[in-house]
PDB file of C-alpha atoms in Angstrom:
ATOM      1  CA  VAL A   1      -2.562 -15.347  -3.401  1.00 96.00           C
ATOM      2  CA  GLN A   2      -2.486 -13.085  -6.384  1.00 97.00           C
ATOM      3  CA  LEU A   3      -2.087  -9.244  -5.821  1.00 98.00           C
ATOM      4  CA  MET A   4      -2.333  -6.972  -8.425  1.00 98.00           C
ATOM      5  CA  GLU A   5      -2.106  -3.035  -8.089  1.00 98.00           C
ATOM      6  CA  SER A   6      -3.508  -0.340  -9.979  1.00 98.00           C
ATOM      7  CA  GLY A   7      -3.261   2.891 -10.092  1.00 98.00           C
ATOM      8  CA  GLY A   8       0.248   4.709 -10.375  1.00 97.00           C
ATOM      9  CA  GLY A   9       1.297   7.474 -12.656  1.00 97.00           C
ATOM     10  CA  LEU A  10       2.472  11.161 -12.609  1.00 98.00           C
ATOM     11  CA  VAL A  11       0.992  13.504 -10.575  1.00 98.00           C
ATOM     12  CA  GLN A  12       2.468  17.138  -9.848  1.00 98.00           C
ATOM     13  CA  PRO A  13       4.013  17.870  -6.123  1.00 98.00           C
ATOM     14  CA  GLY A  14       0.785  18.658  -3.917  1.00 98.00           C
ATOM     15  CA  GLY A  15      -1.353  16.504  -6.129  1.00 98.00           C
ATOM     16  CA  SER A  16      -3.356  13.065  -5.397  1.00 98.00           C
ATOM     17  CA  LEU A  17      -3.431   9.519  -6.499  1.00 98.00           C
ATOM     18  CA  ARG A  18      -5.745   6.856  -5.402  1.00 98.00           C
ATOM     19  CA  LEU A  19      -3.384   3.642  -5.807  1.00 98.00           C
ATOM     20  CA  SER A  20      -5.624   0.167  -5.746  1.00 98.00           C
ATOM     21  CA  CYS A  21      -4.809  -3.680  -5.149  1.00 98.00           C
ATOM     22  CA  ALA A  22      -7.141  -6.596  -6.242  1.00 98.00           C
ATOM     23  CA  ALA A  23      -6.478  -9.573  -4.666  1.00 98.00           C
ATOM     24  CA  SER A  24      -7.520 -13.381  -4.864  1.00 97.00           C
ATOM     25  CA  GLY A  25      -7.170 -17.010  -4.182  1.00 96.00           C
ATOM     26  CA  PHE A  26      -7.444 -16.266  -0.454  1.00 95.00           C
ATOM     27  CA  THR A  27     -10.281 -15.317   2.361  1.00 95.00           C
ATOM     28  CA  PHE A  28      -9.537 -10.791   1.920  1.00 96.00           C
ATOM     29  CA  SER A  29     -12.166 -10.383   4.512  1.00 95.00           C
ATOM     30  CA  SER A  30     -10.505 -12.278   7.618  1.00 95.00           C
ATOM     31  CA  SER A  31      -6.435 -10.839   6.060  1.00 96.00           C
ATOM     32  CA  ALA A  32      -4.353  -7.883   6.563  1.00 97.00           C
ATOM     33  CA  MET A  33      -3.152  -5.944   4.478  1.00 97.00           C
ATOM     34  CA  SER A  34      -0.336  -3.676   3.801  1.00 98.00           C
ATOM     35  CA  TRP A  35       1.243  -1.250   1.400  1.00 98.00           C
ATOM     36  CA  ALA A  36       4.886  -0.876   0.914  1.00 98.00           C
ATOM     37  CA  ARG A  37       7.050   1.165  -1.353  1.00 98.00           C
ATOM     38  CA  GLN A  38      10.822   0.539  -2.951  1.00 98.00           C
ATOM     39  CA  ALA A  39      12.469   4.088  -4.231  1.00 97.00           C
ATOM     40  CA  PRO A  40      15.007   4.168  -6.555  1.00 94.00           C
ATOM     41  CA  GLY A  41      18.100   3.132  -5.258  1.00 95.00           C
ATOM     42  CA  LYS A  42      16.822   1.735  -2.018  1.00 97.00           C
ATOM     43  CA  GLY A  43      15.368  -0.810  -0.265  1.00 96.00           C
ATOM     44  CA  LEU A  44      11.783  -1.072   0.652  1.00 97.00           C
ATOM     45  CA  GLU A  45       9.678   0.491   2.962  1.00 97.00           C
ATOM     46  CA  TRP A  46       5.742  -0.651   4.690  1.00 98.00           C
ATOM     47  CA  VAL A  47       3.945   2.043   3.994  1.00 98.00           C
ATOM     48  CA  SER A  48       0.584   0.705   5.946  1.00 98.00           C
ATOM     49  CA  GLY A  49      -1.572  -1.846   7.096  1.00 98.00           C
ATOM     50  CA  ILE A  50      -4.876  -2.473   7.970  1.00 98.00           C
ATOM     51  CA  TYR A  51      -6.399  -5.318   9.776  1.00 97.00           C
ATOM     52  CA  SER A  52      -9.403  -6.916   9.089  1.00 95.00           C
ATOM     53  CA  ASP A  53     -11.496  -4.639  11.611  1.00 94.00           C
ATOM     54  CA  GLY A  54     -10.260  -1.617   9.504  1.00 95.00           C
ATOM     55  CA  THR A  55      -7.405  -0.989  12.137  1.00 97.00           C
ATOM     56  CA  THR A  56      -5.159   0.861  10.359  1.00 97.00           C
ATOM     57  CA  TYR A  57      -1.341   1.606  10.999  1.00 97.00           C
ATOM     58  CA  TYR A  58       1.173   4.653   9.027  1.00 98.00           C
ATOM     59  CA  ALA A  59       4.866   4.908   8.599  1.00 97.00           C
ATOM     60  CA  ASP A  60       5.788   7.957  10.106  1.00 96.00           C
ATOM     61  CA  SER A  61       6.885   9.229   6.647  1.00 94.00           C
ATOM     62  CA  ILE A  62       3.229   9.167   5.031  1.00 96.00           C
ATOM     63  CA  LYS A  63       1.357   9.907   8.423  1.00 93.00           C
ATOM     64  CA  GLY A  64      -1.463  12.433   7.573  1.00 95.00           C
ATOM     65  CA  ARG A  65      -0.822  12.309   3.891  1.00 97.00           C
ATOM     66  CA  PHE A  66      -1.809   8.724   3.489  1.00 98.00           C
ATOM     67  CA  THR A  67      -5.236   6.778   3.878  1.00 98.00           C
ATOM     68  CA  ILE A  68      -5.235   3.292   3.829  1.00 98.00           C
ATOM     69  CA  SER A  69      -8.931   1.760   3.203  1.00 98.00           C
ATOM     70  CA  ARG A  70     -10.155  -1.866   2.173  1.00 98.00           C
ATOM     71  CA  ASP A  71     -13.588  -3.258   0.608  1.00 97.00           C
ATOM     72  CA  ASN A  72     -14.153  -7.050   1.289  1.00 96.00           C
ATOM     73  CA  ALA A  73     -17.076  -6.984  -0.980  1.00 97.00           C
ATOM     74  CA  LYS A  74     -14.690  -5.849  -4.242  1.00 97.00           C
ATOM     75  CA  ASN A  75     -11.380  -7.868  -2.303  1.00 97.00           C
ATOM     76  CA  THR A  76     -10.008  -4.541  -3.130  1.00 98.00           C
ATOM     77  CA  VAL A  77      -7.824  -2.768  -0.724  1.00 98.00           C
ATOM     78  CA  TYR A  78      -6.772   1.335  -1.394  1.00 98.00           C
ATOM     79  CA  LEU A  79      -3.878   3.701  -0.733  1.00 98.00           C
ATOM     80  CA  GLN A  80      -5.329   6.984  -1.067  1.00 98.00           C
ATOM     81  CA  MET A  81      -2.192   9.643  -1.180  1.00 98.00           C
ATOM     82  CA  ASN A  82      -3.036  13.092  -1.114  1.00 98.00           C
ATOM     83  CA  SER A  83      -0.021  16.153  -0.758  1.00 98.00           C
ATOM     84  CA  LEU A  84       2.207  13.968  -2.792  1.00 98.00           C
ATOM     85  CA  LYS A  85       6.156  15.319  -2.461  1.00 97.00           C
ATOM     86  CA  PRO A  86       8.880  14.277  -4.870  1.00 97.00           C
ATOM     87  CA  GLU A  87      10.240  12.096  -1.722  1.00 96.00           C
ATOM     88  CA  ASP A  88       7.286   9.318  -2.471  1.00 98.00           C
ATOM     89  CA  THR A  89       8.369   8.688  -6.323  1.00 98.00           C
ATOM     90  CA  ALA A  90       8.659   5.144  -5.416  1.00 98.00           C
ATOM     91  CA  VAL A  91       7.073   1.845  -6.934  1.00 98.00           C
ATOM     92  CA  TYR A  92       4.399   0.888  -4.571  1.00 98.00           C
ATOM     93  CA  TYR A  93       3.536  -2.562  -3.732  1.00 98.00           C
ATOM     94  CA  CYS A  94       0.578  -4.470  -2.124  1.00 98.00           C
ATOM     95  CA  ALA A  95       1.866  -6.893   0.372  1.00 98.00           C
ATOM     96  CA  THR A  96      -0.019  -9.825   2.816  1.00 97.00           C
ATOM     97  CA  ARG A  97       0.630 -12.804   4.837  1.00 95.00           C
ATOM     98  CA  PRO A  98      -0.608 -15.961   6.486  1.00 89.00           C
ATOM     99  CA  SER A  99      -1.078 -15.164  10.021  1.00 87.00           C
ATOM    100  CA  GLY A 100      -3.358 -12.425   9.521  1.00 87.00           C
ATOM    101  CA  THR A 101      -1.061  -9.619  10.594  1.00 93.00           C
ATOM    102  CA  VAL A 102       0.548  -6.229   9.964  1.00 93.00           C
ATOM    103  CA  VAL A 103       4.432  -5.805  10.326  1.00 93.00           C
ATOM    104  CA  ALA A 104       6.281  -2.874   9.891  1.00 93.00           C
ATOM    105  CA  ASP A 105       9.304  -5.733   8.818  1.00 94.00           C
ATOM    106  CA  PRO A 106       8.939  -5.953   4.855  1.00 94.00           C
ATOM    107  CA  GLY A 107      10.519  -9.280   4.900  1.00 93.00           C
ATOM    108  CA  GLY A 108       8.015 -10.633   7.218  1.00 92.00           C
ATOM    109  CA  TYR A 109       5.275 -10.550   3.883  1.00 95.00           C
ATOM    110  CA  ASP A 110       5.117 -13.409   2.214  1.00 95.00           C
ATOM    111  CA  TYR A 111       2.618 -12.427  -1.174  1.00 97.00           C
ATOM    112  CA  TRP A 112       3.537  -9.946  -3.208  1.00 98.00           C
ATOM    113  CA  GLY A 113       2.563  -7.814  -5.799  1.00 98.00           C
ATOM    114  CA  GLN A 114       3.732  -7.038  -9.098  1.00 97.00           C
ATOM    115  CA  GLY A 115       4.095  -3.154  -8.304  1.00 98.00           C
ATOM    116  CA  THR A 116       2.725   0.307  -9.382  1.00 98.00           C
ATOM    117  CA  GLN A 117       4.906   2.774 -10.772  1.00 98.00           C
ATOM    118  CA  VAL A 118       4.433   6.402  -8.568  1.00 98.00           C
ATOM    119  CA  THR A 119       6.146   9.795  -9.998  1.00 98.00           C
ATOM    120  CA  VAL A 120       5.992  12.862  -8.338  1.00 98.00           C
ATOM    121  CA  SER A 121       7.490  15.586 -10.400  1.00 97.00           C
ATOM    122  CA  SER A 122       6.488  18.797 -12.081  1.00 95.00           C
TER     123      SER A 122
END
């Protein structure tokens, strides 16, 4: 299993970014995918997840601002982040688990990407 995130960077408060996670080594179309983040000095926080049928879930902290989506033809999951706040600054990771489910506990995931840094600052 390989997961590779991209799309991070520096953005001003109120701005937008779209993160991508390219997946390989497993049957992406039948797998659930999640995004998690780790802010400086804090633990991992689950952010959002999407099932193979497109059903989505979000953490309360980002609900209404972030949108998760997937393109099974490209084996890629996305995280569109709008109305970014300084507290969204973190390393963002995509993750998956063999059971094909989404859980809000980052400890429940077996496979992780290397992460992409998002910094929200003026």
